[in-house]
PDB file of C-alpha atoms in Angstrom:
ATOM      1  CA  MET A   1     187.594 131.827 239.384  1.00 32.00           C
ATOM      2  CA  ALA A   2     188.489 128.162 238.980  1.00 36.00           C
ATOM      3  CA  LEU A   3     189.045 125.990 242.027  1.00 37.00           C
ATOM      4  CA  ASN A   4     192.029 123.657 242.152  1.00 41.00           C
ATOM      5  CA  GLU A   5     192.099 120.238 243.856  1.00 40.00           C
ATOM      6  CA  THR A   6     192.561 121.748 247.338  1.00 41.00           C
ATOM      7  CA  GLY A   7     189.637 124.126 246.922  1.00 40.00           C
ATOM      8  CA  TYR A   8     191.749 127.272 246.839  1.00 41.00           C
ATOM      9  CA  GLY A   9     190.468 129.529 244.088  1.00 45.00           C
ATOM     10  CA  ARG A  10     192.942 131.538 242.055  1.00 47.00           C
ATOM     11  CA  ASP A  11     193.256 132.545 238.453  1.00 58.00           C
ATOM     12  CA  ARG A  12     196.954 131.728 238.220  1.00 69.00           C
ATOM     13  CA  ASN A  13     199.661 130.058 240.202  1.00 88.00           C
ATOM     14  CA  PRO A  14     201.779 132.865 241.761  1.00 95.00           C
ATOM     15  CA  ILE A  15     204.880 131.048 240.506  1.00 97.00           C
ATOM     16  CA  ASP A  16     203.615 131.732 236.956  1.00 95.00           C
ATOM     17  CA  LEU A  17     203.728 135.445 237.786  1.00 95.00           C
ATOM     18  CA  ILE A  18     207.282 135.133 239.122  1.00 96.00           C
ATOM     19  CA  GLU A  19     208.247 133.373 235.897  1.00 96.00           C
ATOM     20  CA  GLU A  20     206.864 136.339 233.921  1.00 95.00           C
ATOM     21  CA  ILE A  21     208.939 138.722 236.053  1.00 96.00           C
ATOM     22  CA  ALA A  22     212.053 136.597 235.490  1.00 97.00           C
ATOM     23  CA  HIS A  23     211.454 136.672 231.715  1.00 96.00           C
ATOM     24  CA  ARG A  24     210.880 140.437 231.764  1.00 96.00           C
ATOM     25  CA  ASN A  25     214.188 140.995 233.625  1.00 96.00           C
ATOM     26  CA  ASP A  26     216.171 138.440 231.585  1.00 95.00           C
ATOM     27  CA  TRP A  27     216.993 136.459 234.738  1.00 95.00           C
ATOM     28  CA  SER A  28     217.906 132.842 234.194  1.00 93.00           C
ATOM     29  CA  PHE A  29     215.665 130.515 236.161  1.00 96.00           C
ATOM     30  CA  ASP A  30     214.765 126.909 236.719  1.00 97.00           C
ATOM     31  CA  ARG A  31     211.285 125.668 237.485  1.00 97.00           C
ATOM     32  CA  PRO A  32     211.612 122.173 238.928  1.00 95.00           C
ATOM     33  CA  GLY A  33     207.905 121.967 239.758  1.00 94.00           C
ATOM     34  CA  ASP A  34     204.616 123.831 239.499  1.00 94.00           C
ATOM     35  CA  ASP A  35     205.089 125.401 242.925  1.00 96.00           C
ATOM     36  CA  GLU A  36     208.815 126.193 242.867  1.00 97.00           C
ATOM     37  CA  LEU A  37     211.133 128.465 240.913  1.00 98.00           C
ATOM     38  CA  THR A  38     214.809 129.248 241.461  1.00 98.00           C
ATOM     39  CA  MET A  39     216.912 131.915 239.810  1.00 97.00           C
ATOM     40  CA  VAL A  40     220.188 133.760 240.064  1.00 95.00           C
ATOM     41  CA  VAL A  41     220.032 137.553 240.079  1.00 96.00           C
ATOM     42  CA  ALA A  42     223.177 139.647 239.666  1.00 94.00           C
ATOM     43  CA  GLY A  43     223.495 142.312 242.325  1.00 94.00           C
ATOM     44  CA  THR A  44     225.980 145.130 242.771  1.00 93.00           C
ATOM     45  CA  TRP A  45     228.155 143.144 245.191  1.00 90.00           C
ATOM     46  CA  THR A  46     227.357 139.497 244.455  1.00 93.00           C
ATOM     47  CA  ASP A  47     224.930 137.135 242.768  1.00 94.00           C
ATOM     48  CA  TYR A  48     221.797 136.354 244.747  1.00 96.00           C
ATOM     49  CA  HIS A  49     220.296 132.887 244.683  1.00 96.00           C
ATOM     50  CA  VAL A  50     216.545 133.368 244.835  1.00 98.00           C
ATOM     51  CA  SER A  51     214.124 130.563 245.566  1.00 97.00           C
ATOM     52  CA  LEU A  52     210.349 130.993 245.501  1.00 98.00           C
ATOM     53  CA  ASN A  53     207.893 128.406 246.741  1.00 98.00           C
ATOM     54  CA  TRP A  54     204.111 128.391 246.721  1.00 97.00           C
ATOM     55  CA  ARG A  55     202.480 126.596 249.661  1.00 94.00           C
ATOM     56  CA  ASP A  56     198.895 125.904 248.726  1.00 91.00           C
ATOM     57  CA  ASP A  57     198.007 124.719 252.236  1.00 91.00           C
ATOM     58  CA  LEU A  58     199.241 128.019 253.735  1.00 93.00           C
ATOM     59  CA  GLU A  59     198.220 130.131 250.721  1.00 94.00           C
ATOM     60  CA  THR A  60     201.654 131.732 250.959  1.00 95.00           C
ATOM     61  CA  LEU A  61     204.348 132.595 248.440  1.00 97.00           C
ATOM     62  CA  HIS A  62     207.720 132.313 250.173  1.00 97.00           C
ATOM     63  CA  VAL A  63     210.899 133.969 248.922  1.00 98.00           C
ATOM     64  CA  ALA A  64     214.388 133.090 250.101  1.00 97.00           C
ATOM     65  CA  CYS A  65     217.272 135.164 248.773  1.00 97.00           C
ATOM     66  CA  ALA A  66     220.696 133.831 249.711  1.00 94.00           C
ATOM     67  CA  PHE A  67     224.310 134.717 249.247  1.00 88.00           C
ATOM     68  CA  GLU A  68     227.243 132.572 250.253  1.00 81.00           C
ATOM     69  CA  PHE A  69     229.593 133.639 252.965  1.00 79.00           C
ATOM     70  CA  LYS A  70     232.173 131.392 254.502  1.00 84.00           C
ATOM     71  CA  VAL A  71     231.993 132.713 258.046  1.00 88.00           C
ATOM     72  CA  PRO A  72     234.949 131.663 260.198  1.00 88.00           C
ATOM     73  CA  ASP A  73     233.964 130.277 263.598  1.00 88.00           C
ATOM     74  CA  VAL A  74     235.561 133.269 265.342  1.00 91.00           C
ATOM     75  CA  ARG A  75     233.164 135.649 263.491  1.00 92.00           C
ATOM     76  CA  LYS A  76     229.889 133.710 263.957  1.00 92.00           C
ATOM     77  CA  ASN A  77     228.888 135.447 267.188  1.00 94.00           C
ATOM     78  CA  GLU A  78     229.384 138.824 265.539  1.00 96.00           C
ATOM     79  CA  ILE A  79     227.328 137.706 262.527  1.00 95.00           C
ATOM     80  CA  TYR A  80     224.491 136.716 264.872  1.00 96.00           C
ATOM     81  CA  ARG A  81     224.689 140.132 266.561  1.00 97.00           C
ATOM     82  CA  LEU A  82     224.594 141.822 263.153  1.00 97.00           C
ATOM     83  CA  LEU A  83     221.553 139.743 262.120  1.00 97.00           C
ATOM     84  CA  GLY A  84     219.699 140.898 265.215  1.00 97.00           C
ATOM     85  CA  GLN A  85     220.581 144.538 264.591  1.00 97.00           C
ATOM     86  CA  ILE A  86     219.553 144.350 260.938  1.00 97.00           C
ATOM     87  CA  ASN A  87     216.305 142.487 261.671  1.00 97.00           C
ATOM     88  CA  GLU A  88     215.315 145.207 264.157  1.00 95.00           C
ATOM     89  CA  GLN A  89     215.313 147.671 261.259  1.00 93.00           C
ATOM     90  CA  LEU A  90     213.375 145.590 258.720  1.00 95.00           C
ATOM     91  CA  TRP A  91     209.673 146.115 258.220  1.00 93.00           C
ATOM     92  CA  LEU A  92     209.363 143.132 255.909  1.00 94.00           C
ATOM     93  CA  GLY A  93     211.106 139.786 256.120  1.00 97.00           C
ATOM     94  CA  HIS A  94     214.199 138.854 258.078  1.00 98.00           C
ATOM     95  CA  PHE A  95     217.748 137.588 257.660  1.00 97.00           C
ATOM     96  CA  ASP A  96     218.932 134.163 258.845  1.00 95.00           C
ATOM     97  CA  PHE A  97     222.341 132.515 258.959  1.00 93.00           C
ATOM     98  CA  TRP A  98     222.415 128.839 258.058  1.00 89.00           C
ATOM     99  CA  SER A  99     225.794 127.892 259.470  1.00 81.00           C
ATOM    100  CA  GLN A 100     225.996 124.359 258.018  1.00 82.00           C
ATOM    101  CA  GLU A 101     225.471 125.639 254.478  1.00 82.00           C
ATOM    102  CA  GLY A 102     227.371 128.886 255.025  1.00 78.00           C
ATOM    103  CA  LEU A 103     224.420 130.896 253.753  1.00 86.00           C
ATOM    104  CA  ILE A 104     223.116 134.242 254.822  1.00 93.00           C
ATOM    105  CA  MET A 105     219.545 134.409 253.656  1.00 95.00           C
ATOM    106  CA  TYR A 106     216.716 136.912 253.501  1.00 98.00           C
ATOM    107  CA  ARG A 107     213.261 135.346 253.885  1.00 97.00           C
ATOM    108  CA  HIS A 108     209.744 136.668 253.557  1.00 97.00           C
ATOM    109  CA  GLY A 109     206.276 135.349 252.749  1.00 96.00           C
ATOM    110  CA  LEU A 110     203.323 136.831 250.913  1.00 95.00           C
ATOM    111  CA  MET A 111     200.171 135.505 252.565  1.00 95.00           C
ATOM    112  CA  LEU A 112     197.217 135.607 250.203  1.00 93.00           C
ATOM    113  CA  ASN A 113     194.468 134.132 252.422  1.00 91.00           C
ATOM    114  CA  GLY A 114     191.997 133.416 249.651  1.00 87.00           C
ATOM    115  CA  SER A 115     192.902 136.348 247.429  1.00 90.00           C
ATOM    116  CA  VAL A 116     194.648 136.223 244.080  1.00 91.00           C
ATOM    117  CA  ALA A 117     198.284 137.253 243.737  1.00 93.00           C
ATOM    118  CA  THR A 118     198.990 140.115 241.372  1.00 94.00           C
ATOM    119  CA  ILE A 119     202.113 140.713 239.360  1.00 94.00           C
ATOM    120  CA  ALA A 120     202.606 143.933 241.362  1.00 95.00           C
ATOM    121  CA  GLN A 121     202.585 141.986 244.648  1.00 96.00           C
ATOM    122  CA  CYS A 122     205.047 139.425 243.302  1.00 96.00           C
ATOM    123  CA  ASP A 123     207.257 142.208 241.936  1.00 96.00           C
ATOM    124  CA  ALA A 124     207.188 143.946 245.337  1.00 96.00           C
ATOM    125  CA  LEU A 125     208.096 140.703 247.122  1.00 97.00           C
ATOM    126  CA  LEU A 126     211.137 140.217 244.896  1.00 97.00           C
ATOM    127  CA  LYS A 127     212.092 143.886 245.102  1.00 96.00           C
ATOM    128  CA  ALA A 128     211.975 143.850 248.930  1.00 96.00           C
ATOM    129  CA  ALA A 129     214.213 140.775 249.046  1.00 97.00           C
ATOM    130  CA  LEU A 130     216.792 142.066 246.577  1.00 97.00           C
ATOM    131  CA  GLU A 131     216.876 145.568 248.079  1.00 96.00           C
ATOM    132  CA  ALA A 132     217.409 144.188 251.585  1.00 96.00           C
ATOM    133  CA  CYS A 133     220.264 141.991 250.372  1.00 96.00           C
ATOM    134  CA  GLU A 134     221.884 144.848 248.469  1.00 95.00           C
ATOM    135  CA  ARG A 135     221.478 147.242 251.385  1.00 94.00           C
ATOM    136  CA  TYR A 136     223.078 144.991 254.014  1.00 95.00           C
ATOM    137  CA  TYR A 137     225.556 142.903 252.020  1.00 95.00           C
ATOM    138  CA  GLN A 138     228.461 145.203 252.830  1.00 94.00           C
ATOM    139  CA  ALA A 139     227.722 145.049 256.558  1.00 95.00           C
ATOM    140  CA  PHE A 140     228.097 141.269 256.393  1.00 95.00           C
ATOM    141  CA  GLN A 141     231.335 141.739 254.454  1.00 94.00           C
ATOM    142  CA  TYR A 142     232.695 144.182 257.036  1.00 94.00           C
ATOM    143  CA  VAL A 143     232.066 141.703 259.839  1.00 95.00           C
ATOM    144  CA  VAL A 144     233.425 138.652 258.001  1.00 92.00           C
ATOM    145  CA  TRP A 145     236.312 140.020 255.942  1.00 90.00           C
ATOM    146  CA  ALA A 146     237.301 143.222 257.743  1.00 91.00           C
ATOM    147  CA  GLY A 147     236.746 141.875 261.255  1.00 91.00           C
ATOM    148  CA  LYS A 148     234.607 144.876 262.248  1.00 92.00           C
ATOM    149  CA  PRO A 149     232.198 144.769 265.187  1.00 90.00           C
ATOM    150  CA  SER A 150     228.570 144.418 264.084  1.00 93.00           C
ATOM    151  CA  ARG A 151     227.486 147.921 265.153  1.00 93.00           C
ATOM    152  CA  GLU A 152     230.368 149.568 263.268  1.00 93.00           C
ATOM    153  CA  ALA A 153     229.721 147.422 260.195  1.00 91.00           C
ATOM    154  CA  LEU A 154     226.048 148.325 260.205  1.00 91.00           C
ATOM    155  CA  VAL A 155     226.711 152.050 260.567  1.00 89.00           C
ATOM    156  CA  SER A 156     229.303 151.946 257.763  1.00 82.00           C
ATOM    157  CA  SER A 157     226.953 150.150 255.397  1.00 76.00           C
ATOM    158  CA  MET A 158     224.042 152.501 256.132  1.00 73.00           C
ATOM    159  CA  PHE A 159     225.935 155.562 254.971  1.00 59.00           C
ATOM    160  CA  GLU A 160     224.118 156.947 251.936  1.00 55.00           C
ATOM    161  CA  THR A 161     225.690 159.402 249.558  1.00 48.00           C
ATOM    162  CA  GLU A 162     223.470 162.197 248.350  1.00 51.00           C
ATOM    163  CA  GLY A 163     224.049 164.468 245.394  1.00 50.00           C
ATOM    164  CA  GLN A 164     226.767 164.158 242.776  1.00 56.00           C
ATOM    165  CA  ALA A 165     230.490 164.701 242.864  1.00 50.00           C
TER     166      ALA A 165
END
């Protein structure tokens, strides 16, 4: 295994693996630097803006998956309640609301601590982010656009249909 300038040994930059995944899925992406990649991924309900950053000093690959919501001031408290209720259910990552940018964002990090990232790990990181956004997007919509209380919005969005009609 080759050592880079900081002494961290790895065969490949994890961002290279993310780029391979983006190619494989035909996702458009931009790679402004060796340790950063951004892409837009079409979801069922909206497009997700995905940003991945490699922090060599932390040996961590960070994913942020955002979707824009213009949250009226009167709904912000309910959005914060919904975030808390959703985050209680998540095993991996968490949701944040960046009020100045109007972004609701899922964030998670893959800590490697001296090991080498695999394409399966990078795939799982992306999958967890996109699945969380898809799963809870409608709850955010119910709170913002339908004016529902957070608990009701969460219950409505968690309803899963089984079987076929």
